[in-house]
Short mmCIF file of C-alpha atoms and ligand atoms in Angstrom, two decimals:
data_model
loop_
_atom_site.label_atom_id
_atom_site.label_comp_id
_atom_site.label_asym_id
_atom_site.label_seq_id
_atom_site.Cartn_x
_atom_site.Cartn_y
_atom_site.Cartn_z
CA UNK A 355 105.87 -48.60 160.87
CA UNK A 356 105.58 -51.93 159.52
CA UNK A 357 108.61 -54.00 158.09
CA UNK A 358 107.74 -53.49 154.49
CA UNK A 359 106.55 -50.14 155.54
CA UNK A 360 110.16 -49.61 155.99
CA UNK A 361 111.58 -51.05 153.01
CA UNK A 362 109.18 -49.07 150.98
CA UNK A 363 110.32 -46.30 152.43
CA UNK A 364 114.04 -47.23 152.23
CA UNK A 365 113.16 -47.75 148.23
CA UNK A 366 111.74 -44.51 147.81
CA UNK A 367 114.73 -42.87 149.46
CA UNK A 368 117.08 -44.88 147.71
CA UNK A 369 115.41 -43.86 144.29
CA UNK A 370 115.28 -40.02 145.29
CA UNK A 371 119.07 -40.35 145.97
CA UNK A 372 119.57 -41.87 142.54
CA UNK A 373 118.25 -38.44 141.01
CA UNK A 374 121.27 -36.37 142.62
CA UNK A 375 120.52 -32.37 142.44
CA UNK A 376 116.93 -33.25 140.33
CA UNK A 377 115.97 -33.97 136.61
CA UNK A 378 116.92 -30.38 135.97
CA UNK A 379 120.00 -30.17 136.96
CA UNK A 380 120.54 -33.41 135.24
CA UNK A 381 119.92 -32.17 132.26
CA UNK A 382 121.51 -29.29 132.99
CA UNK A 383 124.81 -31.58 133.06
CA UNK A 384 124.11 -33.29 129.70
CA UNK A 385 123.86 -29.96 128.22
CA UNK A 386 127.43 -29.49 129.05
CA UNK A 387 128.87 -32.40 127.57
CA UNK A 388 128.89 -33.98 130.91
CA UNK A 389 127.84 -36.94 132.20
CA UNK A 390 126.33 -37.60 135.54
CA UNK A 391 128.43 -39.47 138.31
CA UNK A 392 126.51 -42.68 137.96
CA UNK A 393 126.78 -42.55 134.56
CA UNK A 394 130.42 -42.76 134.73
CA UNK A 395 130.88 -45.09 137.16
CA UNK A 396 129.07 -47.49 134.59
CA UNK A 397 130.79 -46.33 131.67
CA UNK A 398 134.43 -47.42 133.46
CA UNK A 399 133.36 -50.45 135.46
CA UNK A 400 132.97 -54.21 134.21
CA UNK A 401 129.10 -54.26 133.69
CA UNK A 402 126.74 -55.03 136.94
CA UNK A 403 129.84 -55.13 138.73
CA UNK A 404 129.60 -51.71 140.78
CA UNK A 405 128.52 -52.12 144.49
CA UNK A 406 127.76 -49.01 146.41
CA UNK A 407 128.23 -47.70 149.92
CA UNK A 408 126.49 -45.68 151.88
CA UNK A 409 123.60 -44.82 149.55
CA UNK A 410 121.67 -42.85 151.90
CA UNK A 411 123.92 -40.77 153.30
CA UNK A 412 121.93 -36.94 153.73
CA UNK A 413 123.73 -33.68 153.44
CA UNK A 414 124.19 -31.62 156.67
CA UNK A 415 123.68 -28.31 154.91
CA UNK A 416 120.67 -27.66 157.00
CA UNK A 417 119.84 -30.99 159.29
CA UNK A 418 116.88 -30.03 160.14
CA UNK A 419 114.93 -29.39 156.26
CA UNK A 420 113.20 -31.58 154.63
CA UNK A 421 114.74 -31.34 151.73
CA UNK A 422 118.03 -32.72 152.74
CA UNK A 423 119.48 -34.84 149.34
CA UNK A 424 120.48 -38.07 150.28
CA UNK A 425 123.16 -40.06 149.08
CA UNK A 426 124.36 -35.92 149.22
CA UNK A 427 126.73 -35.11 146.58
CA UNK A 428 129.20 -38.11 146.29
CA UNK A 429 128.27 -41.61 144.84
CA UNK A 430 131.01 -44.28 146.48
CA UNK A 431 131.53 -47.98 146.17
CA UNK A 432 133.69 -50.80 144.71
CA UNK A 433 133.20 -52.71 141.62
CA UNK A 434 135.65 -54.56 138.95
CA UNK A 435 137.95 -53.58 135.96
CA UNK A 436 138.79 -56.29 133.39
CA UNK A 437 138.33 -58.53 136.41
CA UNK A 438 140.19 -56.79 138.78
CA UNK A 439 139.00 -54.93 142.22
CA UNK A 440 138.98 -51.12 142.64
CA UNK A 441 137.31 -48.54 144.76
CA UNK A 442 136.01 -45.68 143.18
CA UNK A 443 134.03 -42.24 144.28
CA UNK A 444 132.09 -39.99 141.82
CA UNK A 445 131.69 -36.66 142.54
CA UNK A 446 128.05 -34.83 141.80
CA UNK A 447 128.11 -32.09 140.34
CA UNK A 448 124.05 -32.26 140.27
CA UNK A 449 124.26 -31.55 144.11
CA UNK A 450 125.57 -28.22 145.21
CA UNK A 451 127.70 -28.27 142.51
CA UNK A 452 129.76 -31.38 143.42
CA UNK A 453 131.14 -29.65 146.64
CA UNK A 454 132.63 -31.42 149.59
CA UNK A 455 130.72 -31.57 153.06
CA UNK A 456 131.13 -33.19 156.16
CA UNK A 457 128.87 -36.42 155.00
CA UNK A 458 131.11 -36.09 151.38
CA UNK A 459 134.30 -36.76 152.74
CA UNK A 460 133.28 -39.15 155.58
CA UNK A 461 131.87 -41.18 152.10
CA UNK A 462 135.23 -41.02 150.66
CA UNK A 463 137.25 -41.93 153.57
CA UNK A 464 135.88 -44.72 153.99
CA UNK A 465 136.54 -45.55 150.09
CA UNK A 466 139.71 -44.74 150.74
CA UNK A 467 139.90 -46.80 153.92
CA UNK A 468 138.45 -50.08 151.82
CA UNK A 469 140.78 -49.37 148.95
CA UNK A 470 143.88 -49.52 151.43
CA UNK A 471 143.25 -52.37 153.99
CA UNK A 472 142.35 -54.57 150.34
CA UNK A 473 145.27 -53.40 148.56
CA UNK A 474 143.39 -52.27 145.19
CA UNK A 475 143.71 -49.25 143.48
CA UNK A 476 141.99 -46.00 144.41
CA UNK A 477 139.91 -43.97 141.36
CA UNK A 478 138.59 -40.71 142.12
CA UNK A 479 136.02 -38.85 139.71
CA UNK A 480 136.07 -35.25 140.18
CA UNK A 481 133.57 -32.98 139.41
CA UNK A 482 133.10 -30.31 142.41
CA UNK A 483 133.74 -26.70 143.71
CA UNK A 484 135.25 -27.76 146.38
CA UNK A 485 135.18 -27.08 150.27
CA UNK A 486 131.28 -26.49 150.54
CA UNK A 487 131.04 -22.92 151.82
CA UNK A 488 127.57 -23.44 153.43
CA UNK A 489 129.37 -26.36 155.66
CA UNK A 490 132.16 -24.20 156.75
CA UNK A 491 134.92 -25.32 159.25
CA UNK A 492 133.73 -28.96 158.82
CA UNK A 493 134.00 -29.04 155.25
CA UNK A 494 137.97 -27.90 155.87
CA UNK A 495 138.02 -30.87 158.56
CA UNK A 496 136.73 -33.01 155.67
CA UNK A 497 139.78 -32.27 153.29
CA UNK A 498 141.98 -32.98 155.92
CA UNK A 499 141.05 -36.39 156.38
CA UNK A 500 141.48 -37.04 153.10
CA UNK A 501 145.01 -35.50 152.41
CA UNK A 502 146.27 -37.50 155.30
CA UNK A 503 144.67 -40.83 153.46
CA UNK A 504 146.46 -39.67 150.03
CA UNK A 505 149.39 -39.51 151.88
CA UNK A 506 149.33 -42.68 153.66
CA UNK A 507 148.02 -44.64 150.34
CA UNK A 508 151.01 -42.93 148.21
CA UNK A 509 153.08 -45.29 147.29
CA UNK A 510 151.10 -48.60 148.48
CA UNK A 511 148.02 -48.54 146.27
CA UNK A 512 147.78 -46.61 142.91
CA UNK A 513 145.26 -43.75 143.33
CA UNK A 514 143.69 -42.04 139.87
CA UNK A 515 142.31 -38.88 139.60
CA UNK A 516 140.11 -38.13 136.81
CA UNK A 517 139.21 -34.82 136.47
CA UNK A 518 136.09 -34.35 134.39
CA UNK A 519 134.77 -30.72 135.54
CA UNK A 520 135.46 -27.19 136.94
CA UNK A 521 137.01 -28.60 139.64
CA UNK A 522 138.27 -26.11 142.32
CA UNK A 523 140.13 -25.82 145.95
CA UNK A 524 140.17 -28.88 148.05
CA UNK A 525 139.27 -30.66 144.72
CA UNK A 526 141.98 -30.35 143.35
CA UNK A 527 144.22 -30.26 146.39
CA UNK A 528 143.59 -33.97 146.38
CA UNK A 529 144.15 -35.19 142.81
CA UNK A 530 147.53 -33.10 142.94
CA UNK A 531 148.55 -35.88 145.92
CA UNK A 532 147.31 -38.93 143.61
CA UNK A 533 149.66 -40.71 141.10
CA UNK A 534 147.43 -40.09 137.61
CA UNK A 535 145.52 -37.00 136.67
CA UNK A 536 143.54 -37.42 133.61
CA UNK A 537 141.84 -34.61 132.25
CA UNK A 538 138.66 -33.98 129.45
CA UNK A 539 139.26 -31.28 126.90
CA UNK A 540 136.99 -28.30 126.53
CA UNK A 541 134.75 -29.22 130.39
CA UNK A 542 137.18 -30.28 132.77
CA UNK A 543 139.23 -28.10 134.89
CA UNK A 544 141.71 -27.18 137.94
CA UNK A 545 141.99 -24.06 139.73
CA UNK A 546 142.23 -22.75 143.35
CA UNK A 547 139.68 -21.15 142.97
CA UNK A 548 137.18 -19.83 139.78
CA UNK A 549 138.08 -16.69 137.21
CA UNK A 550 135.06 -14.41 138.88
CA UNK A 551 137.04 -14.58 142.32
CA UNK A 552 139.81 -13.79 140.38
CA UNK A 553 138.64 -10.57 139.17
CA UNK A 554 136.73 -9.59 142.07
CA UNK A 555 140.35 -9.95 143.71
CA UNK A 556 142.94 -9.06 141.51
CA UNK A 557 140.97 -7.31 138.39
CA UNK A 558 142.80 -9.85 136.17
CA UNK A 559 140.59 -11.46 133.63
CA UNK A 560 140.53 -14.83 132.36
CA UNK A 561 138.95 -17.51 131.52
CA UNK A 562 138.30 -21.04 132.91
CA UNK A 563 140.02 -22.79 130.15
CA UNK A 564 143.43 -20.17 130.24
CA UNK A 565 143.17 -20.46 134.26
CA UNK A 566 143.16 -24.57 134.42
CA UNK A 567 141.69 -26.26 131.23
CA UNK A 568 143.20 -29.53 129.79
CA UNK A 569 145.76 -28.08 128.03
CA UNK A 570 147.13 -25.63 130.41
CA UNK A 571 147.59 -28.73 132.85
CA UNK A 572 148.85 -31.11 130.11
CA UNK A 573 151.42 -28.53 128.94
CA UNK A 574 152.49 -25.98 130.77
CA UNK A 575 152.47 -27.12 134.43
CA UNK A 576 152.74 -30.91 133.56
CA UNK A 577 149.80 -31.22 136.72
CA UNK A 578 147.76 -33.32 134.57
CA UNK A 579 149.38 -36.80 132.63
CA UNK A 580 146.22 -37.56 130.44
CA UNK A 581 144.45 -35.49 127.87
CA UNK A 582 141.39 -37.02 126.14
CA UNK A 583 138.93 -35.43 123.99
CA UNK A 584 136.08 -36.96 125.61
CA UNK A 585 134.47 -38.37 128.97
CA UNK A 586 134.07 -42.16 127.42
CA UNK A 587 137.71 -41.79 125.75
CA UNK A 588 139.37 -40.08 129.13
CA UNK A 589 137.58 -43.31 130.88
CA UNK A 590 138.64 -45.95 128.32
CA UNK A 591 142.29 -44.65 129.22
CA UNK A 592 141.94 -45.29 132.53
CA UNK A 593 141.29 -48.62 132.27
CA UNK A 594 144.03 -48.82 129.61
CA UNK A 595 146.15 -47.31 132.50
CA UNK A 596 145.13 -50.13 135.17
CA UNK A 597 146.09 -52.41 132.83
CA UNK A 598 149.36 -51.21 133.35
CA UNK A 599 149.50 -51.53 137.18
CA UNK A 600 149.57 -53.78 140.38
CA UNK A 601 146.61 -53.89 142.43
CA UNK A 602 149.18 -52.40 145.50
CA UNK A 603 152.58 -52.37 146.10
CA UNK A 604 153.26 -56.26 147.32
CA UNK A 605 151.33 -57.30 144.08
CA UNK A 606 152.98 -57.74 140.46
CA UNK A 607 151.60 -56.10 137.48
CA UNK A 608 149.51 -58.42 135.09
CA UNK A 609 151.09 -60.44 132.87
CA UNK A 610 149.11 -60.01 128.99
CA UNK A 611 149.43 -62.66 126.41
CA UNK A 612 150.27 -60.17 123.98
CA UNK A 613 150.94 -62.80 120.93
CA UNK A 614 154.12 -60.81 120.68
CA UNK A 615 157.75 -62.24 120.78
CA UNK A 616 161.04 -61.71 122.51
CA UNK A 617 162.99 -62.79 119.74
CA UNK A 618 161.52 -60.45 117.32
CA UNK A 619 164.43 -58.89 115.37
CA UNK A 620 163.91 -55.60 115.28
CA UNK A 621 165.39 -54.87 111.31
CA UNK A 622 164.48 -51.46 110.26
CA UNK A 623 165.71 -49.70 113.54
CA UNK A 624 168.84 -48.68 111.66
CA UNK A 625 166.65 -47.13 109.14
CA UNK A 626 165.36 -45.17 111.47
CA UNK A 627 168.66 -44.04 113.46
CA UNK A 628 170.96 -41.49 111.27
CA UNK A 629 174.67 -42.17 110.90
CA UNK A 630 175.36 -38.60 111.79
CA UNK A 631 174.23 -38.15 115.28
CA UNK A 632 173.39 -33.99 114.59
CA UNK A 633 170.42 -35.68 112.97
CA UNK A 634 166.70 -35.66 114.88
CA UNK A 635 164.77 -38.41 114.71
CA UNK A 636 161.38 -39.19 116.49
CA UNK A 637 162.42 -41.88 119.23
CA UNK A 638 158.77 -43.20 119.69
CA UNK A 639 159.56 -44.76 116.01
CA UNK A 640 162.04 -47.00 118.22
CA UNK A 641 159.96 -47.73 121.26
CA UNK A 642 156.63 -48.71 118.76
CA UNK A 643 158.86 -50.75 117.37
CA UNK A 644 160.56 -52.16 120.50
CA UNK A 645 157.32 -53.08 122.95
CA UNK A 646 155.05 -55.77 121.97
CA UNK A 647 152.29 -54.96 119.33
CA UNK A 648 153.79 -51.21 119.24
CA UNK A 649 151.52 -50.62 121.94
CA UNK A 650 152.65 -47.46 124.62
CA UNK A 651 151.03 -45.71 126.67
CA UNK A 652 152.71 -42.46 126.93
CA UNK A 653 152.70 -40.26 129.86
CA UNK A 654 153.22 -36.35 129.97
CA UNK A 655 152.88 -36.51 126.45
CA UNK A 656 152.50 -32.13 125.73
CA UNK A 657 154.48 -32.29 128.64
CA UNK A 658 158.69 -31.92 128.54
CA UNK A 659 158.60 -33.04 125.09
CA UNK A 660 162.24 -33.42 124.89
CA UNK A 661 161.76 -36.92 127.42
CA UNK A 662 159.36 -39.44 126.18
CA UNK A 663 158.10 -41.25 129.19
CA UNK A 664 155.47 -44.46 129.47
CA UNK A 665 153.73 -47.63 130.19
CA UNK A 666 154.01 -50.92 127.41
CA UNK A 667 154.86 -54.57 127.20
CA UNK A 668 157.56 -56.82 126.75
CA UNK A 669 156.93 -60.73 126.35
CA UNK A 670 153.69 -59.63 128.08
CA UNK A 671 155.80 -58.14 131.20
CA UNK A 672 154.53 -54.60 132.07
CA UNK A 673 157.51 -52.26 131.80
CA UNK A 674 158.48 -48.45 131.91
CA UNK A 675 159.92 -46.76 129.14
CA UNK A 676 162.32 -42.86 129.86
CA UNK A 677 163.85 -42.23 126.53
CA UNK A 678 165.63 -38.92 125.46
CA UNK A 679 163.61 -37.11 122.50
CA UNK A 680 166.31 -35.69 120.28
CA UNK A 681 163.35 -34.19 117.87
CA UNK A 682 162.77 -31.57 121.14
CA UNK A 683 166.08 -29.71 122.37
CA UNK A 684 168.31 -32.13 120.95
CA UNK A 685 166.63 -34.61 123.70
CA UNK A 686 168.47 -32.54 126.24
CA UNK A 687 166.95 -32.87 130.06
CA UNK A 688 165.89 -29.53 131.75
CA UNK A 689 164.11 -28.95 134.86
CA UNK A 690 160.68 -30.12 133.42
CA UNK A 691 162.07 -33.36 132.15
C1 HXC B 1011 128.81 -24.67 147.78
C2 HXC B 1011 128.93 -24.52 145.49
C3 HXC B 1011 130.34 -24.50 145.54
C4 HXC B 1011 130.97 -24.56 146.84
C5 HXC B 1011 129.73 -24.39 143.48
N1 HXC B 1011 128.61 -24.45 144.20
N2 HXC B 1011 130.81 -24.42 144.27
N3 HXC B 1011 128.16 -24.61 146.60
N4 HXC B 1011 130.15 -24.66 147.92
N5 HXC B 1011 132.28 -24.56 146.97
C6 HXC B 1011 127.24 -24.44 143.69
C7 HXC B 1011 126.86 -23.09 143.08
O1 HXC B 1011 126.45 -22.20 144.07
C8 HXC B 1011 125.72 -23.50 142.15
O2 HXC B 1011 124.56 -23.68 142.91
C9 HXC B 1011 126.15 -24.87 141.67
O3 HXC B 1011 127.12 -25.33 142.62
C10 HXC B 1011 126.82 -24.83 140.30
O4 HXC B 1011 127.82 -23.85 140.33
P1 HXC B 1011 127.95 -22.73 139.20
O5 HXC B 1011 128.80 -21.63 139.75
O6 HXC B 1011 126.61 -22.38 138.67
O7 HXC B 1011 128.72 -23.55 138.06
P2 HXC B 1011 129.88 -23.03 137.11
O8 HXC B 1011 129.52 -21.74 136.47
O9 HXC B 1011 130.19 -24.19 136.22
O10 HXC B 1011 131.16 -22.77 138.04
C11 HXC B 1011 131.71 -23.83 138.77
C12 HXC B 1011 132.81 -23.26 139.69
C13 HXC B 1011 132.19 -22.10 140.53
C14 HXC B 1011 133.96 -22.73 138.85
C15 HXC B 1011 133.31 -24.42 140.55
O11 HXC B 1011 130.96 -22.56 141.13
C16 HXC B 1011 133.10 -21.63 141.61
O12 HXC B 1011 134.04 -20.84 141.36
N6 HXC B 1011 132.83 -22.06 142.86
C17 HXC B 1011 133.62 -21.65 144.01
C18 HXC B 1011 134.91 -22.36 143.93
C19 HXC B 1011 135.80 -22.08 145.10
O13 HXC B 1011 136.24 -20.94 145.34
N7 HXC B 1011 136.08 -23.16 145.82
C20 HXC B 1011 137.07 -23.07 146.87
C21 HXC B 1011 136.44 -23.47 148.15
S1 HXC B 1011 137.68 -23.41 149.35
P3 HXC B 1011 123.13 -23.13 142.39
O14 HXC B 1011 122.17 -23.58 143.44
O15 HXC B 1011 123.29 -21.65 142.26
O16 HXC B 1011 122.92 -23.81 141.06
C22 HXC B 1011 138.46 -24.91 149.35
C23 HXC B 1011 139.62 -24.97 150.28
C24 HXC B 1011 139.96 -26.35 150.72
O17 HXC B 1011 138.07 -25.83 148.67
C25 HXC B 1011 141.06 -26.27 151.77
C26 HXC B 1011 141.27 -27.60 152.43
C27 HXC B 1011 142.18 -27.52 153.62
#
């Protein structure tokens, strides 16, 4: 084979790989109010700013076919946000349903790997059944390597986990060792394992949304910290999120001319505070009012409603708000709070 024999042949994979599970499936996807995993990574990066690794990557389903899919069913890289670095995978749900093989998780170790030794955050797109039954034993081995890596990134880098599928098993083993799960509302879920294995197992029906939809997460098991009503919202947060954040855990967070002052006298908080303290109030009418330009991002919102918890600004500075709620419980803490 010639030279540009080869590169014409590397192009042709390289585009195949591009389609994921086919034009069908694709479409499939966009039927569901999905979008596909390329898709998203371009809808959260800076623009042209996504570079990808191991593109050609084939799935070891059945090594010897012909119709191995390559890039299989993971699409991994770095690229920027508002500037900054970040390494990201995107689960594809276009190839065997987004599960998690032996050439899957070697893909997003070495993410993992590149997001650790650089010291920028860690953003993982879900959108897969998990373990990938046809890849047995190995697909286990895969999960394992990338517990350990949540592990030893917890606490050094910030890892995301947005959650924008039926995600199940090993899927969502992982996210639940991550720092931030955001979740879509109405296509994005976490479960062990689907509602048909349910039934076939314990004759209990339900349904996907009751057994680990957005709002299950976001308010009865507090798993998830992010609730948005769409994939291009849920991704805008993240960003919002990043803002937030250090890169890792020797960096500080970045400093935002926010136009906002110090000084500010904050007037009409006594308005807002009653004499008699049997009185409720809403105590996010104080923080608005307290961080620069009102803006807060809560966290947990649905969550332990009597605690309001969250991300804003002060001068610019990044800071973390816990406030007691007295409008839930008389702002008392429980065990969920
Ligand atoms: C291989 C899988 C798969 C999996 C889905 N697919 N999950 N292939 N391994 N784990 C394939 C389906 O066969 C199907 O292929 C395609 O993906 C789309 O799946 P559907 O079922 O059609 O989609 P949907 O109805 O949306 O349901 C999605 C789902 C369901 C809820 C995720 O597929 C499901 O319940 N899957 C099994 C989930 C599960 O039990 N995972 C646990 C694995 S064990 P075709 O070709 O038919 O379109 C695990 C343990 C880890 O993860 C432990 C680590 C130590």
């Amino acid at each position: 084979m010639s030279i540009q024999e080869r590169l014409d042949y590397l192009h042709e994979l390289k585009e195949r790989a591009a389609l994921g599970g086919g034009t069908d499936r694709v479409k499939a996807q966009h039927e569901r109010g999905k979008l596909t995993a390329r898709e998203r990574i371009s809808l959260l990066l800076d623009p042209n700013s996504f570079e990808e690794l191991d593109a050609l990557g084939a799935d070891m389903s059945d090594p010897s076919s012909e119709e191995r899919l390559y890039g299989d069913a993971v699409v991994t890289g770095w690229g920027r946000i508002d500037g900054r670095a970040v390494c990201i995978f995107a689960q594809d749900f276009t190839v065997f349903g987004g599960s998690l093989g032996e050439v899957v998780s070697e893909k997003i170790a070495k993410a993992m790997d590149l997001a650790t030794k650089t010291g920028v955050p860690m953003i993982g797109l879900n959108d897969s059944g998990g373990a990938r039954i046809q890849e047995g034993v190995g697909s286990l081995a895969g999960y394992g390597e990338i517990f350990y890596r949540n592990v030893q990134a917890s606490g050094v880098i910030p890892q995301l986990s947005i959650i924008m599928g039926p995600c199940a098993g090993g899927a969502v083993y992982s996210p639940a060792l991550t720092d931030f799960i955001f979740m879509v509302n109405g296509t994005s879920q976490m479960f062990l394992t689907g509602p048909e294995v349910i039934a076939s197992v314990t004759g209990e029906e339900t349904t996907h949304e009751e057994l680990g939809g957005a709002n299950s997460h976001a308010s009865k098991s507090g798993v998830s910290h992010f609730t948005s009503e769409d994939e291009q919202s849920c991704l805008d947060d993240v960003r919002r999120l990043l803002s937030f954040l250090p890169s890792n855990n020797m960096d500080d967070p970045p400093t935002v001319d926010t136009g906002d002052s110090g000084e500010r006298i904050l007037s009409d908080i006594l308005d807002i505070l009653p004499e008699d303290a049997q009185n409720p109030y809403d105590v996010r009418d104080i923080i608005e009012r307290l961080v620069d330009n009102g803006d807060f991002m809560e966290i947990h919102e649905l969550f332990a409603q009597n605690i309001v918890v969250g991300l804003a600004r002060i001068e610019g500075n990044t800071i973390g708000i816990v406030a007691n709620q007295p409008l839930y419980l008389a702002g008392v803490l429980d065990i969920d709070s």
